[in-house]
Every structure is written in C-alpha cells, then in structure tokens.
Amino acid sequence: MKALLSVLVLSLVVVLSAGCSTMQPPRYSIFVDNIQELKNYTDAQVQVSDINLSANFSAGCRLMGPIEPADGLTIPMFIKKAFNDEFKMAGIYSELGNQVSGDITHITFSSIDGLTNGNWDIGLSLKSTNGTSFTVSNKYLFTSGFDAITACNATADALTPAVQDLINKVIKHQEFKNLL
C-alpha cells in the first residue's frame, strides 16, 4: 500500500511539473530564398516599424505550457525582427526609408493535426507610409509527434520556418514592390 501511494505521489509530481514548461523556438535565422528575392529591390529603403497583434492568440501547447520566442520577444516582436533581419541581409533596410507597419490578423497553431502533424497559420496585414497595403495568410505544415513533449517542442521549432514562409509570401505578393 505504501509503495502504491509513493508511486501515485511521484506520478502527480511528474504530471504537475510537466505542465509548467515553456517551449522556446530558436532565434530567427534568415532564409536564403527570401534574400535572393529581396535583392531584386536594391534601390528600396524600408523598415518594418511596428507589428501589432489584434488577433486572439493562445500560446499554450497541450498541457505542456506556452510557446514563447527566445530573448523575451513577443510573437509580434519576433515577426518584426524577422522582417528587418531579412531586409538588412538584402541591403534594403533603412530607418529613413518607407516605414511599414503590420497587424497579425490571425495566428493559431496546432501540435496535433492528423495525429502526428502540426501547423502554424498566420495572417498578416501590412501598410506602408506611402499608402500601399495588402494582406497575406500562410499555413505552414510540419511533423510534430505523438506525445506532448515531442509535439510541443516541434511546434516551437516550427515557428521560425513558418515566419520564413510568411515573409516569402509577402515579398512574392504582387503588391510588395508598391509597399517599398
């Protein structure tokens, strides 16, 4: 009886401690395809000045805890930094050029899509100081895993490629050149 009670208490401790983890995606890394595309705009001078989050977003992944970007960034800050990192690497970033602001119109993720797959679904509305605006939406699919630990860590890891794909969709949009 004592052994059974000890196992139950230990199990409870493990379950409760597993529910308070924070999954952190790695820092954003530039995407070569985006840089190649952005090099078509060598005369542009642009900066993403602000990204807001008007959509409801739940960062909790199963019972594991929230997914939060590294370095204390919020999701909007992570996306803003990603755009500006891409612009810097392509040589078109400038604080004196066109200022682009954005609004995350929807953002969701699933760590269990068809049992062992997941997705990030992000919608973004952009507006330039020159008056041009447009909206894009991107659904990034990835393999997550069956158990919560594996699936939630895979979901966190998939944030960077999801944002890379979102940026790629933005810069390939027919109105992007007008945004600059």
C-alpha positions as CSV (number, residue, x, y, z in Angstrom):
1,M,0.0,0.0,0.0
2,K,2.8,2.4,0.9
3,A,4.6,1.6,-2.4
4,L,1.3,2.3,-4.4
5,L,0.9,5.7,-2.5
6,S,4.6,6.6,-3.3
7,V,4.1,5.8,-7.0
8,L,0.9,7.9,-7.1
9,V,2.6,10.9,-5.4
10,L,5.6,10.6,-7.7
11,S,3.3,10.4,-10.7
12,L,1.4,13.5,-9.5
13,V,4.7,15.5,-9.1
14,V,5.8,14.5,-12.6
15,V,2.4,15.5,-14.2
16,L,2.3,18.8,-12.4
17,S,5.9,19.7,-13.2
18,A,5.4,18.8,-16.8
19,G,2.6,21.4,-17.1
20,C,4.8,24.4,-16.4
21,S,7.4,24.2,-19.2
22,T,7.9,27.0,-21.7
23,M,8.8,25.9,-25.2
24,Q,11.1,28.4,-26.9
25,P,11.7,28.4,-30.6
26,P,15.2,29.1,-31.7
27,R,16.2,32.6,-32.7
28,Y,15.1,33.7,-36.2
29,S,17.5,32.8,-38.9
30,I,17.4,34.4,-42.4
31,F,16.1,32.4,-45.3
32,V,18.3,32.4,-48.4
33,D,15.3,32.3,-50.8
34,N,14.0,35.5,-49.2
35,I,17.3,37.3,-49.5
36,Q,17.5,36.3,-53.2
37,E,14.1,37.6,-53.8
38,L,14.7,40.8,-51.9
39,K,17.9,41.5,-53.9
40,N,15.5,42.4,-56.8
41,Y,14.8,45.6,-54.9
42,T,18.3,47.0,-54.5
43,D,17.0,50.6,-54.8
44,A,14.5,50.2,-52.0
45,Q,14.9,51.6,-48.5
46,V,12.5,50.1,-46.0
47,Q,11.9,49.2,-42.4
48,V,9.2,47.3,-40.5
49,S,8.5,49.8,-37.8
50,D,5.8,48.0,-35.9
51,I,3.8,44.8,-35.8
52,N,0.6,44.6,-33.7
53,L,-1.4,41.6,-32.6
54,S,-5.1,42.2,-33.0
55,A,-6.0,38.5,-33.2
56,N,-6.6,36.4,-30.2
57,F,-3.6,34.1,-29.6
58,S,-3.3,31.3,-27.2
59,A,0.3,30.3,-26.7
60,G,-0.5,27.2,-24.6
61,C,0.5,23.9,-26.2
62,R,-1.5,20.9,-24.8
63,L,-0.8,20.8,-21.1
64,M,2.9,21.5,-21.5
65,G,2.9,25.3,-21.3
66,P,3.3,28.2,-23.6
67,I,5.3,28.7,-26.8
68,E,7.3,31.9,-26.4
69,P,10.1,33.2,-28.7
70,A,13.6,33.5,-27.3
71,D,15.2,36.6,-25.9
72,G,11.9,37.8,-24.2
73,L,10.4,38.7,-27.6
74,T,6.6,38.5,-28.2
75,I,5.3,37.0,-31.4
76,P,4.8,40.4,-33.0
77,M,8.3,41.5,-32.0
78,F,9.7,38.2,-33.4
79,I,8.0,38.8,-36.7
80,K,9.1,42.4,-36.9
81,K,12.7,41.4,-36.2
82,A,12.5,38.7,-38.8
83,F,11.4,41.1,-41.5
84,N,14.1,43.6,-40.6
85,D,16.8,40.9,-40.4
86,E,15.8,39.8,-43.9
87,F,15.9,43.4,-45.1
88,K,19.3,44.0,-43.6
89,M,20.8,40.9,-45.2
90,A,19.4,42.0,-48.6
91,G,20.8,45.5,-48.1
92,I,17.5,47.3,-48.3
93,Y,16.9,48.1,-44.6
94,S,16.8,51.8,-43.6
95,E,15.3,53.7,-40.7
96,L,15.0,56.6,-43.1
97,G,13.1,54.8,-45.9
98,N,9.5,53.7,-46.1
99,Q,8.0,52.6,-42.8
100,V,5.9,49.5,-42.9
101,S,3.6,48.6,-40.1
102,G,1.7,45.4,-39.7
103,D,-1.1,43.7,-37.9
104,I,-1.3,40.0,-37.2
105,T,-4.9,39.4,-38.2
106,H,-4.9,35.7,-37.2
107,I,-2.4,33.3,-35.6
108,T,-3.0,29.8,-34.5
109,F,-1.0,26.7,-34.2
110,S,-1.8,23.0,-33.8
111,S,0.6,20.4,-32.5
112,I,-1.9,17.6,-33.4
113,D,-3.2,17.7,-36.9
114,G,-3.9,14.2,-38.1
115,L,-2.3,12.7,-35.1
116,T,1.4,13.4,-35.7
117,N,1.4,16.6,-37.8
118,G,1.1,20.2,-36.9
119,N,0.7,23.6,-38.4
120,W,1.2,27.3,-37.9
121,D,-1.5,29.5,-39.5
122,I,-0.6,33.2,-39.6
123,G,-2.4,36.1,-41.3
124,L,-0.7,39.5,-41.7
125,S,-1.9,42.9,-42.9
126,L,0.8,45.3,-44.0
127,K,0.6,49.0,-44.6
128,S,3.4,51.4,-45.9
129,T,3.8,55.1,-45.2
130,N,3.2,55.5,-48.9
131,G,-0.4,54.3,-48.6
132,T,0.0,50.9,-50.1
133,S,-1.5,48.0,-48.1
134,F,-2.3,44.3,-48.5
135,T,-2.9,41.2,-46.5
136,V,-1.4,37.7,-46.7
137,S,-2.1,34.4,-45.0
138,N,0.2,31.4,-44.7
139,K,-0.3,27.9,-43.3
140,Y,2.9,26.1,-42.6
141,L,2.7,22.4,-42.1
142,F,5.2,20.2,-40.2
143,T,5.6,16.9,-38.5
144,S,5.0,17.2,-34.8
145,G,4.9,13.9,-32.9
146,F,2.5,11.8,-30.9
147,D,3.4,12.7,-27.3
148,A,3.0,16.2,-25.9
149,I,6.7,16.9,-25.2
150,T,7.8,16.0,-28.7
151,A,4.9,17.6,-30.4
152,C,5.1,20.9,-28.5
153,N,8.9,21.2,-29.0
154,A,8.4,20.5,-32.7
155,T,5.7,23.2,-32.8
156,A,8.0,25.7,-31.1
157,D,10.8,24.8,-33.5
158,A,8.4,25.3,-36.5
159,L,7.8,28.9,-35.7
160,T,10.9,30.1,-37.5
161,P,10.2,28.3,-40.8
162,A,6.6,29.4,-40.5
163,V,7.6,33.0,-40.3
164,Q,10.2,32.5,-43.1
165,D,7.4,31.2,-45.3
166,L,5.1,34.1,-44.3
167,I,7.8,36.6,-45.3
168,N,8.3,34.7,-48.5
169,K,4.6,35.0,-49.3
170,V,4.8,38.8,-48.5
171,I,7.8,39.5,-50.7
172,K,6.3,37.5,-53.6
173,H,3.0,39.3,-53.4
174,Q,2.1,41.4,-56.5
175,E,1.7,44.5,-54.3
176,F,5.0,44.1,-52.4
177,K,7.0,46.3,-54.8
178,N,4.4,49.1,-54.2
179,L,4.9,48.8,-50.5
180,L,8.5,49.8,-50.8
